[in-house]
Short mmCIF file of C-alpha atoms in Angstrom, two decimals:
data_model
loop_
_atom_site.label_atom_id
_atom_site.label_comp_id
_atom_site.label_asym_id
_atom_site.label_seq_id
_atom_site.Cartn_x
_atom_site.Cartn_y
_atom_site.Cartn_z
CA MET S 1 -21.03 -17.64 -6.19
CA ASN S 2 -21.80 -17.70 -2.98
CA THR S 3 -19.89 -15.48 -0.59
CA ALA S 4 -17.33 -16.66 2.32
CA ALA S 5 -19.46 -14.95 5.13
CA PRO S 6 -18.92 -15.41 8.69
CA THR S 7 -21.50 -17.88 9.80
CA THR S 8 -22.08 -15.62 12.78
CA ARG S 9 -21.21 -11.83 13.61
CA PRO S 10 -19.66 -11.69 17.00
CA GLY S 11 -19.81 -8.88 19.53
CA SER S 12 -18.24 -5.59 20.04
CA ARG S 13 -15.46 -6.63 22.10
CA ALA S 14 -14.44 -9.60 19.66
CA ARG S 15 -14.82 -7.31 16.67
CA SER S 16 -12.23 -5.04 18.09
CA LEU S 17 -9.99 -7.41 18.98
CA ALA S 18 -9.95 -8.87 15.15
CA LEU S 19 -10.12 -5.57 13.94
CA GLY S 20 -6.58 -5.46 16.54
CA VAL S 21 -5.26 -8.37 14.30
CA LEU S 22 -6.07 -7.07 11.30
CA ALA S 23 -4.13 -3.97 11.82
CA THR S 24 -1.48 -5.52 13.21
CA GLY S 25 -1.06 -7.84 10.17
CA MET S 26 -0.97 -4.68 8.34
CA LEU S 27 1.41 -2.82 10.18
CA MET S 28 3.90 -5.65 9.94
CA THR S 29 3.76 -5.76 6.14
CA VAL S 30 4.14 -2.07 5.83
CA LEU S 31 6.81 -2.18 8.48
CA ASP S 32 8.60 -4.42 6.50
CA GLY S 33 8.66 -2.58 3.90
CA SER S 34 10.23 0.58 5.22
CA ILE S 35 12.52 -0.82 7.80
CA VAL S 36 14.41 -2.84 5.17
CA THR S 37 15.62 0.49 3.01
CA VAL S 38 17.31 1.85 6.13
CA ALA S 39 19.46 -1.62 6.40
CA MET S 40 20.33 -1.93 3.03
CA PRO S 41 23.89 -0.54 3.46
CA ALA S 42 24.85 -2.95 6.09
CA ILE S 43 23.44 -6.15 4.36
CA GLN S 44 25.14 -5.14 1.34
CA SER S 45 28.54 -4.57 3.51
CA ASP S 46 27.88 -7.92 5.11
CA LEU S 47 26.88 -9.98 2.48
CA GLY S 48 28.66 -8.98 -0.40
CA PHE S 49 26.00 -7.77 -2.70
CA THR S 50 26.65 -5.86 -5.57
CA PRO S 51 24.95 -2.61 -6.17
CA ALA S 52 22.67 -4.00 -9.08
CA GLY S 53 22.07 -6.86 -6.82
CA LEU S 54 21.26 -5.26 -3.35
CA SER S 55 17.85 -3.65 -5.22
CA TRP S 56 16.74 -6.95 -5.45
CA VAL S 57 16.13 -7.18 -1.55
CA VAL S 58 13.33 -4.70 -2.59
CA ASN S 59 12.11 -5.95 -5.78
CA ALA S 60 11.68 -9.77 -5.09
CA TYR S 61 9.28 -8.46 -2.34
CA LEU S 62 7.48 -5.77 -4.16
CA ILE S 63 7.07 -8.64 -7.10
CA ALA S 64 5.61 -11.40 -5.48
CA PHE S 65 3.63 -9.10 -3.17
CA GLY S 66 1.88 -7.12 -5.94
CA ALA S 67 1.36 -10.04 -8.21
CA LEU S 68 0.04 -12.16 -6.05
CA LEU S 69 -2.66 -10.03 -4.47
CA LEU S 70 -5.46 -10.11 -6.84
CA LEU S 71 -5.51 -13.93 -6.89
CA SER S 72 -5.15 -14.71 -3.05
CA GLY S 73 -8.25 -12.34 -2.61
CA ARG S 74 -10.20 -13.97 -5.11
CA VAL S 75 -9.02 -17.47 -3.43
CA GLY S 76 -9.87 -16.16 0.15
CA ASP S 77 -13.25 -15.54 -1.11
CA LEU S 78 -13.40 -19.19 -2.11
CA ILE S 79 -11.63 -21.39 0.53
CA GLY S 80 -12.55 -18.84 3.78
CA ARG S 81 -10.83 -15.48 3.84
CA ARG S 82 -9.54 -16.45 7.77
CA ARG S 83 -7.86 -19.25 6.23
CA MET S 84 -6.11 -17.06 3.90
CA PHE S 85 -4.67 -14.45 6.28
CA LEU S 86 -3.61 -17.31 8.70
CA ALA S 87 -1.61 -19.17 6.03
CA GLY S 88 -0.30 -16.22 4.71
CA THR S 89 0.82 -14.76 8.37
CA GLY S 90 2.11 -18.31 9.07
CA VAL S 91 4.49 -17.93 5.34
CA PHE S 92 5.63 -14.05 6.21
CA THR S 93 6.49 -15.35 9.31
CA ALA S 94 8.65 -18.31 8.49
CA ALA S 95 10.14 -16.60 5.76
CA SER S 96 11.32 -13.56 8.12
CA LEU S 97 13.57 -16.50 9.56
CA LEU S 98 14.85 -17.64 6.90
CA ALA S 99 15.59 -13.47 5.91
CA GLY S 100 17.51 -13.25 9.30
CA VAL S 101 19.42 -16.25 9.33
CA ALA S 102 20.38 -15.50 5.51
CA ALA S 103 24.05 -15.74 5.11
CA SER S 104 24.17 -15.40 1.17
CA PRO S 105 22.54 -13.24 -1.20
CA ALA S 106 20.64 -15.60 -3.26
CA VAL S 107 18.98 -16.96 0.10
CA LEU S 108 17.89 -13.30 0.96
CA ILE S 109 16.37 -12.55 -1.68
CA ALA S 110 14.25 -16.28 -2.03
CA ALA S 111 13.23 -15.32 1.55
CA ARG S 112 12.03 -11.87 0.62
CA PHE S 113 9.98 -13.41 -2.48
CA LEU S 114 8.33 -15.52 0.37
CA GLN S 115 7.63 -12.94 2.20
CA GLY S 116 6.27 -11.17 -0.50
CA VAL S 117 4.04 -14.32 -1.05
CA GLY S 118 3.09 -14.43 2.67
CA SER S 119 2.19 -10.21 2.75
CA ALA S 120 -0.12 -10.97 -0.09
CA MET S 121 -1.94 -13.81 0.89
CA ALA S 122 -3.07 -12.35 3.95
CA SER S 123 -3.09 -8.77 2.95
CA ALA S 124 -5.55 -9.31 0.46
CA VAL S 125 -8.52 -10.21 2.61
CA SER S 126 -7.87 -8.38 5.35
CA LEU S 127 -10.33 -5.31 3.99
CA GLY S 128 -12.58 -8.06 3.19
CA ILE S 129 -12.97 -9.13 6.59
CA LEU S 130 -13.32 -6.16 8.21
CA VAL S 131 -15.96 -4.75 5.92
CA THR S 132 -17.93 -8.27 6.81
CA LEU S 133 -17.17 -8.09 10.77
CA PHE S 134 -18.48 -4.16 10.56
CA THR S 135 -21.68 -3.61 8.77
CA GLU S 136 -22.74 -0.37 10.19
CA PRO S 137 -21.87 2.46 8.49
CA ARG S 138 -20.21 4.40 11.67
CA GLU S 139 -18.47 1.68 13.09
CA ARG S 140 -17.18 0.37 9.72
CA ALA S 141 -16.05 4.20 9.06
CA ARG S 142 -13.86 3.85 12.34
CA ALA S 143 -12.37 0.57 11.64
CA ILE S 144 -11.23 1.86 8.20
CA ALA S 145 -9.72 4.58 9.69
CA VAL S 146 -8.06 2.57 12.62
CA PHE S 147 -6.78 -0.10 9.60
CA SER S 148 -5.69 3.04 7.35
CA PHE S 149 -3.46 4.53 10.50
CA THR S 150 -1.63 1.38 11.07
CA GLY S 151 -0.74 1.44 7.38
CA ALA S 152 0.52 5.28 6.95
CA ALA S 153 1.90 4.91 10.62
CA GLY S 154 4.23 1.22 10.01
CA ALA S 155 6.10 3.27 7.20
CA SER S 156 7.46 6.18 9.44
CA ILE S 157 7.74 3.52 12.35
CA GLY S 158 10.22 1.38 10.36
CA GLN S 159 12.43 4.44 9.30
CA VAL S 160 13.29 4.50 12.91
CA LEU S 161 13.24 1.01 13.67
CA GLY S 162 15.18 -0.03 11.16
CA GLY S 163 18.02 2.69 11.99
CA ILE S 164 18.24 1.60 15.95
CA LEU S 165 17.93 -2.29 14.93
CA THR S 166 20.46 -1.74 12.69
CA ASP S 167 23.00 0.57 14.51
CA ALA S 168 22.56 -0.88 18.21
CA LEU S 169 22.69 -4.92 16.93
CA ALA S 170 22.59 -5.83 13.70
CA TRP S 171 20.79 -6.10 10.16
CA ASN S 172 19.31 -9.58 11.04
CA TRP S 173 17.19 -8.23 13.61
CA ILE S 174 14.88 -5.97 11.12
CA PHE S 175 13.65 -9.51 9.94
CA PHE S 176 13.68 -11.33 13.70
CA ILE S 177 11.28 -8.51 15.07
CA ASN S 178 8.88 -10.29 12.54
CA LEU S 179 9.01 -13.32 14.54
CA PRO S 180 7.34 -12.67 18.08
CA ILE S 181 4.78 -10.31 16.33
CA GLY S 182 3.70 -12.80 13.70
CA ALA S 183 3.42 -15.65 15.91
CA ALA S 184 1.04 -13.42 18.55
CA THR S 185 -0.76 -12.54 15.55
CA LEU S 186 -1.54 -15.84 14.86
CA LEU S 187 -2.22 -17.04 18.07
CA VAL S 188 -4.70 -14.58 18.62
CA ALA S 189 -6.19 -14.54 15.01
CA LEU S 190 -7.38 -18.12 15.96
CA ARG S 191 -9.49 -16.92 18.73
CA ALA S 192 -10.86 -13.49 17.35
CA LEU S 193 -11.21 -13.77 13.36
CA PRO S 194 -14.17 -15.66 13.00
CA ARG S 195 -14.57 -18.36 10.70
CA ASP S 196 -16.29 -18.57 7.75
CA SER S 197 -17.49 -21.01 5.15
CA ARG S 198 -16.20 -21.85 1.77
CA GLY S 199 -17.27 -20.35 -1.35
CA ARG S 200 -18.76 -22.14 -4.02
CA GLY S 201 -17.11 -22.41 -7.38
CA GLY S 202 -13.21 -22.81 -8.26
CA VAL S 203 -10.24 -21.30 -9.43
CA ASP S 204 -9.95 -20.20 -13.15
CA LEU S 205 -6.73 -22.65 -13.93
CA LEU S 206 -6.39 -20.29 -16.97
CA GLY S 207 -6.60 -16.52 -15.34
CA ALA S 208 -5.29 -17.55 -12.49
CA PRO S 209 -1.32 -17.90 -14.42
CA LEU S 210 -2.56 -15.09 -16.61
CA ILE S 211 -3.09 -12.39 -14.07
CA THR S 212 -0.19 -13.39 -11.93
CA ALA S 213 2.31 -13.35 -15.21
CA GLY S 214 0.73 -10.63 -16.11
CA LEU S 215 1.48 -8.28 -13.02
CA MET S 216 4.81 -10.43 -12.31
CA THR S 217 5.83 -9.55 -15.63
CA GLY S 218 4.87 -5.90 -15.57
CA ILE S 219 6.03 -4.75 -11.72
CA TYR S 220 9.53 -6.45 -13.06
CA ALA S 221 9.61 -3.88 -15.86
CA VAL S 222 8.91 -0.77 -14.03
CA VAL S 223 11.25 -1.82 -11.32
CA THR S 224 13.77 -2.07 -13.39
CA ILE S 225 13.20 0.91 -15.31
CA GLU S 226 16.42 2.81 -13.36
CA GLU S 227 18.56 0.25 -14.51
CA TYR S 228 17.69 -0.30 -18.18
CA GLY S 229 15.62 2.97 -18.81
CA ALA S 230 12.21 3.68 -20.01
CA GLY S 231 12.89 3.30 -23.44
CA SER S 232 15.10 0.35 -23.86
CA ALA S 233 13.87 -2.82 -25.65
CA HIS S 234 13.98 -4.47 -22.31
CA THR S 235 11.60 -2.36 -20.59
CA LEU S 236 9.31 -1.70 -23.53
CA GLY S 237 9.62 -5.44 -24.55
CA LEU S 238 8.62 -6.59 -20.88
CA GLY S 239 5.65 -3.85 -20.44
CA ALA S 240 4.05 -5.01 -24.13
CA LEU S 241 4.25 -8.60 -22.73
CA SER S 242 2.60 -7.73 -19.65
CA LEU S 243 0.09 -5.73 -21.12
CA ALA S 244 -0.54 -8.69 -23.93
CA LEU S 245 -1.30 -10.84 -20.99
CA LEU S 246 -3.27 -8.62 -18.69
CA ALA S 247 -5.67 -8.16 -22.17
CA GLY S 248 -5.93 -11.88 -22.46
CA PHE S 249 -6.84 -12.07 -18.62
CA VAL S 250 -9.55 -9.62 -19.19
CA LEU S 251 -10.50 -11.79 -22.41
CA ARG S 252 -10.73 -14.74 -20.07
CA GLN S 253 -12.99 -13.43 -17.61
CA ALA S 254 -15.57 -12.35 -19.65
CA ARG S 255 -16.14 -15.96 -20.88
CA ALA S 256 -14.90 -18.22 -18.55
CA ALA S 257 -17.65 -20.12 -16.43
CA ASP S 258 -15.99 -19.50 -12.97
CA PRO S 259 -14.07 -16.01 -13.46
CA LEU S 260 -11.23 -15.13 -11.38
CA MET S 261 -12.58 -12.04 -11.37
CA PRO S 262 -16.12 -10.78 -12.49
CA LEU S 263 -15.83 -8.07 -14.60
CA ARG S 264 -19.22 -6.72 -12.66
CA ILE S 265 -16.46 -5.74 -9.91
CA LEU S 266 -15.34 -3.15 -12.73
CA ARG S 267 -18.76 -1.77 -13.69
CA SER S 268 -19.25 -0.38 -10.25
CA ARG S 269 -18.05 3.61 -10.76
CA ARG S 270 -16.67 3.92 -6.96
CA VAL S 271 -14.66 0.40 -7.14
CA SER S 272 -12.91 1.64 -10.67
CA GLY S 273 -12.90 5.16 -9.53
CA ALA S 274 -11.75 4.58 -5.99
CA ASN S 275 -8.61 1.86 -7.56
CA LEU S 276 -7.62 4.61 -10.03
CA VAL S 277 -7.34 7.66 -7.59
CA GLN S 278 -5.60 5.51 -5.32
CA MET S 279 -2.89 4.22 -7.96
CA LEU S 280 -2.37 7.89 -8.83
CA MET S 281 -2.50 9.20 -4.98
CA VAL S 282 0.03 6.56 -3.86
CA ALA S 283 2.59 7.31 -6.94
CA ALA S 284 2.25 10.62 -6.52
CA LEU S 285 3.31 10.28 -2.54
CA PHE S 286 5.95 8.28 -3.26
CA SER S 287 8.02 11.50 -3.89
CA PHE S 288 7.05 12.55 -0.34
CA GLN S 289 7.89 9.38 1.46
CA VAL S 290 11.34 8.36 -0.09
CA LEU S 291 12.38 11.80 -1.59
CA VAL S 292 12.13 13.70 1.12
CA ALA S 293 13.90 11.03 3.56
CA LEU S 294 16.72 11.28 0.27
CA HIS S 295 17.02 15.08 1.06
CA LEU S 296 17.26 15.02 4.38
CA GLN S 297 20.02 12.66 4.48
CA LYS S 298 21.79 13.47 1.27
CA VAL S 299 21.38 17.39 1.35
CA LEU S 300 21.41 18.11 5.12
CA GLY S 301 23.23 15.38 6.31
CA TYR S 302 20.70 13.88 8.55
CA GLY S 303 21.47 10.36 9.53
CA ALA S 304 19.28 7.52 9.05
CA ALA S 305 17.53 7.55 13.10
CA GLU S 306 17.62 11.22 12.62
CA THR S 307 15.48 11.05 9.18
CA GLY S 308 13.11 8.80 10.64
CA LEU S 309 12.52 11.24 13.76
CA ALA S 310 12.26 13.95 11.42
CA MET S 311 9.08 13.02 9.73
CA LEU S 312 7.33 11.49 12.73
CA PRO S 313 5.20 14.40 13.03
CA ALA S 314 3.80 13.15 9.11
CA ALA S 315 2.63 9.88 11.12
CA ALA S 316 1.50 11.70 14.18
CA ILE S 317 -0.98 13.95 12.21
CA ILE S 318 -1.98 11.16 10.14
CA GLY S 319 -2.73 9.07 13.00
CA ALA S 320 -4.75 11.97 14.87
CA VAL S 321 -6.81 12.94 11.96
CA SER S 322 -7.28 9.09 10.71
CA LEU S 323 -8.43 8.14 14.24
CA GLY S 324 -10.11 11.16 15.68
CA VAL S 325 -11.80 13.27 13.34
CA SER S 326 -11.99 11.22 9.47
CA ALA S 327 -14.84 8.82 10.40
CA ARG S 328 -16.85 11.52 11.89
CA LEU S 329 -16.01 13.97 8.90
CA ASN S 330 -17.15 11.47 6.24
CA ALA S 331 -20.54 10.70 8.75
CA ARG S 332 -21.42 14.27 8.30
CA PHE S 333 -20.14 15.59 4.68
CA GLY S 334 -19.55 12.34 2.71
CA GLU S 335 -16.57 10.17 1.61
CA ARG S 336 -16.34 12.30 -1.43
CA ALA S 337 -16.10 15.66 0.29
CA VAL S 338 -13.47 13.97 2.69
CA LEU S 339 -11.19 12.93 0.23
CA LEU S 340 -11.27 15.64 -2.25
CA THR S 341 -10.44 18.37 0.98
CA GLY S 342 -7.57 15.53 1.69
CA LEU S 343 -6.38 15.27 -2.04
CA GLY S 344 -6.41 19.32 -1.97
CA LEU S 345 -4.25 19.54 1.22
CA LEU S 346 -1.72 16.98 -0.68
CA VAL S 347 -1.08 18.99 -3.66
CA VAL S 348 -0.51 21.77 -1.47
CA MET S 349 2.14 19.58 0.46
CA LEU S 350 4.01 18.53 -2.75
CA GLY S 351 3.83 22.12 -4.15
CA LEU S 352 5.78 23.36 -1.03
CA LEU S 353 8.33 20.84 -1.05
CA THR S 354 8.84 22.02 -4.97
CA ARG S 355 10.31 25.32 -3.48
CA VAL S 356 12.50 23.65 -0.71
CA PRO S 357 15.55 25.15 -0.69
CA VAL S 358 19.06 23.43 -0.69
CA ASN S 359 20.00 24.75 2.90
CA ALA S 360 16.50 24.29 4.43
CA SER S 361 15.41 25.04 7.92
CA TYR S 362 13.16 21.87 9.14
CA VAL S 363 11.21 23.94 11.01
CA THR S 364 10.13 26.61 8.79
CA ASP S 365 10.85 24.76 5.41
CA LEU S 366 10.03 21.06 6.44
CA LEU S 367 7.64 20.63 9.28
CA PRO S 368 4.86 22.63 7.74
CA VAL S 369 5.09 20.28 5.08
CA MET S 370 4.95 16.97 7.29
CA LEU S 371 1.73 18.87 9.14
CA LEU S 372 0.01 18.66 5.58
CA ALA S 373 0.15 15.13 5.28
CA ALA S 374 -2.83 15.45 7.33
CA GLY S 375 -4.35 14.90 4.12
CA PHE S 376 -3.07 11.42 3.71
CA GLY S 377 -5.24 10.95 6.89
CA LEU S 378 -8.33 12.07 5.01
CA ALA S 379 -8.06 10.79 2.04
CA LEU S 380 -7.31 7.38 2.67
CA PRO S 381 -9.80 6.12 5.38
CA ALA S 382 -12.67 7.65 2.86
CA LEU S 383 -11.01 6.17 -0.62
CA THR S 384 -11.00 3.08 1.35
CA SER S 385 -14.62 3.24 2.28
CA LEU S 386 -15.73 4.40 -1.49
CA GLY S 387 -13.45 0.91 -2.94
CA MET S 388 -15.10 -1.26 -0.75
CA SER S 389 -18.75 0.05 -0.32
CA GLY S 390 -18.90 -0.46 -4.36
CA ALA S 391 -18.57 -4.28 -3.89
CA LYS S 392 -21.06 -7.07 -3.49
CA GLU S 393 -20.42 -9.04 -0.32
CA GLU S 394 -19.45 -12.13 -2.34
CA ASP S 395 -16.77 -10.19 -3.64
CA ALA S 396 -15.08 -8.42 -0.61
CA GLY S 397 -12.00 -10.51 -0.78
CA LEU S 398 -11.63 -9.65 -4.85
CA ALA S 399 -12.15 -6.26 -4.05
CA SER S 400 -9.91 -5.74 -1.14
CA GLY S 401 -7.40 -7.85 -3.16
CA LEU S 402 -7.64 -5.30 -6.27
CA PHE S 403 -7.72 -2.43 -4.11
CA ASN S 404 -4.11 -3.32 -2.57
CA THR S 405 -3.08 -4.50 -6.27
CA THR S 406 -3.44 -0.93 -7.73
CA GLN S 407 -1.54 0.35 -4.48
CA GLN S 408 1.38 -1.62 -5.04
CA ILE S 409 1.04 -0.32 -9.07
CA GLY S 410 0.93 2.99 -7.88
CA MET S 411 4.26 2.07 -5.38
CA ALA S 412 6.12 0.62 -8.02
CA LEU S 413 5.12 3.24 -10.81
CA GLY S 414 6.32 6.17 -8.46
CA ILE S 415 9.35 4.35 -7.52
CA ALA S 416 10.36 3.91 -11.36
CA VAL S 417 8.97 7.22 -12.44
CA LEU S 418 9.56 9.44 -9.84
CA SER S 419 12.94 8.41 -9.14
CA THR S 420 13.81 8.14 -12.79
CA LEU S 421 12.95 11.97 -13.31
CA ALA S 422 14.84 13.24 -10.65
CA ALA S 423 17.97 11.25 -11.35
CA ALA S 424 17.82 12.53 -14.29
CA ARG S 425 17.49 16.30 -13.56
CA THR S 426 19.97 16.20 -10.94
CA GLU S 427 22.54 14.14 -13.56
CA THR S 428 21.55 17.37 -16.07
CA LEU S 429 22.23 20.00 -13.43
CA THR S 430 25.56 18.05 -12.54
CA ALA S 431 26.90 18.40 -15.94
CA THR S 432 26.25 22.12 -16.05
CA GLY S 433 28.70 22.28 -13.37
CA ARG S 434 26.02 22.70 -10.34
CA PRO S 435 27.01 21.78 -6.65
CA ALA S 436 25.95 17.98 -5.87
CA ALA S 437 23.80 19.32 -3.26
CA GLU S 438 21.86 22.30 -5.51
CA ALA S 439 21.81 19.30 -8.39
CA LEU S 440 20.18 16.77 -6.28
CA THR S 441 17.45 19.59 -4.61
CA GLY S 442 16.80 20.06 -8.15
CA GLY S 443 16.06 16.63 -9.06
CA TYR S 444 13.77 16.39 -6.28
CA HIS S 445 11.75 19.59 -6.99
CA LEU S 446 11.30 18.00 -10.37
CA ALA S 447 9.85 15.05 -8.72
CA PHE S 448 7.55 16.88 -6.50
CA GLY S 449 6.25 18.69 -9.15
CA VAL S 450 5.09 15.52 -11.07
CA GLY S 451 3.80 13.98 -7.82
CA ALA S 452 2.03 17.17 -7.53
CA GLY S 453 0.45 17.10 -11.03
CA LEU S 454 -0.35 13.34 -10.53
CA LEU S 455 -2.18 14.50 -7.43
CA VAL S 456 -4.31 16.92 -9.31
CA ALA S 457 -5.25 13.78 -11.53
CA ALA S 458 -6.24 11.84 -8.89
CA PHE S 459 -8.69 15.67 -7.98
CA ALA S 460 -10.31 15.46 -11.14
CA VAL S 461 -10.65 11.73 -11.41
CA ALA S 462 -12.64 11.94 -7.67
CA LEU S 463 -14.26 15.11 -8.95
CA THR S 464 -16.25 13.81 -11.89
CA VAL S 465 -16.14 9.96 -10.97
CA LEU S 466 -16.68 9.44 -7.42
CA ARG S 467 -20.17 11.21 -7.31
CA GLN S 468 -22.21 9.56 -4.68
CA PRO S 469 -25.96 8.95 -4.90
CA LYS S 470 -28.46 10.16 -2.40
CA GLY S 471 -28.49 6.60 -0.92
CA VAL S 472 -24.82 6.40 -0.30
CA ARG S 473 -24.76 9.50 1.34
CA GLN S 474 -27.15 8.82 3.59
CA ALA S 475 -25.68 5.51 4.44
CA SER S 476 -22.24 7.43 5.91
CA GLU S 477 -24.91 9.26 8.11
CA GLY S 478 -25.91 5.85 9.74
CA ARG S 479 -29.83 6.66 8.47
CA VAL S 480 -29.88 3.40 5.64
CA ALA S 481 -27.51 0.27 5.26
CA ALA S 482 -25.08 1.50 2.24
CA PRO S 483 -26.73 0.24 -1.08
CA VAL S 484 -24.68 -2.14 -3.46
CA VAL S 485 -23.75 -1.40 -6.86
#
């Protein structure tokens, strides 16, 4: 299958503008994922959601987004990644309008599902477009650093912005804010993103529903663990069904004439290893992004906007490291060494969180933790470079979709496992007569400890699997073109 590659390579200024478009699209997607969590109480009060139903404001988005990334990435390779990005941004923007005017729970949940569809379409091909635009190793490293920063910063910005918009205006504006951003992204993308040709071949009509249904079922089972329990018939049954569908998909890909996911992509140690490391890392860091925010609000009594501001140093240090030094460090020492350093810092970060006291001082107990988040600014760009450099050019959209899929699976697993463990530990401590704040802190400590263990596992995988051949190290330093595995 021939790739949908740009017919002409744009100049430096045009590529910078295209990078801005891709980064803005990523920022809008990540921003939407975090901004809605702050507005949940207002949404529940206004639309009359039940406590169980309210979770579907988040779950509907996660299920659609995570399940469609892989399919969207491959279809983007076939019909053109530019077309897929434009279509996805359009769907997301239109769904944001529907969410903003929603007057009932059913309409809002449907709109959130459509937002997930649009996000999957646009996000799945973004990295594929980026790596075909920036082919020289040093400039690619800088572009990936910018792209990674927008994703990391979007979560923190969303928490602050969500609190401000909800308090100053209404919850509807957390969705309305996407309208001007989405419209501007579309207009600039039409001019900035280079046209690409259609790939040869077709969509595997049996493989597409197998992978979509398998991922959707699995993510649904994971996000409802807290409601049904990890050992319930509901969770185990859906988990078994998901595994059966995914196994059927793999078997189908080995035999299909035009596979949706050519299995050759998984033979690359860099692709498979980077995706496994990312899944473990993202699952672990859920305990930082969400549980630290909960600790600030439920234990220390911070408000929504105060919580976002308290976490801004983490976003700032991630941005400074991603944009300022990560590309240079990758070029000098290699992505694997930088990744290992970043993971080491993150292990220390979560290790410190296991010792944060109930009456924690922000300056002495939490600010050092926020600064250690610099490890994420080192790890993510290096990991993205490793994962994308291991794929052939004709598989760039698929590799991008796969990388985003494992990120969403890791996030869903982190949400399910760590929050369930924290809640169970809190309940146990409460039953023994511990005060509420102490019981909550004990639950968070357990989740942070498990998260640190996941990061240690990610470190081990990176150390043993992501070994870089000499040629790849030279490519990092800009002396030769990156080889394809």
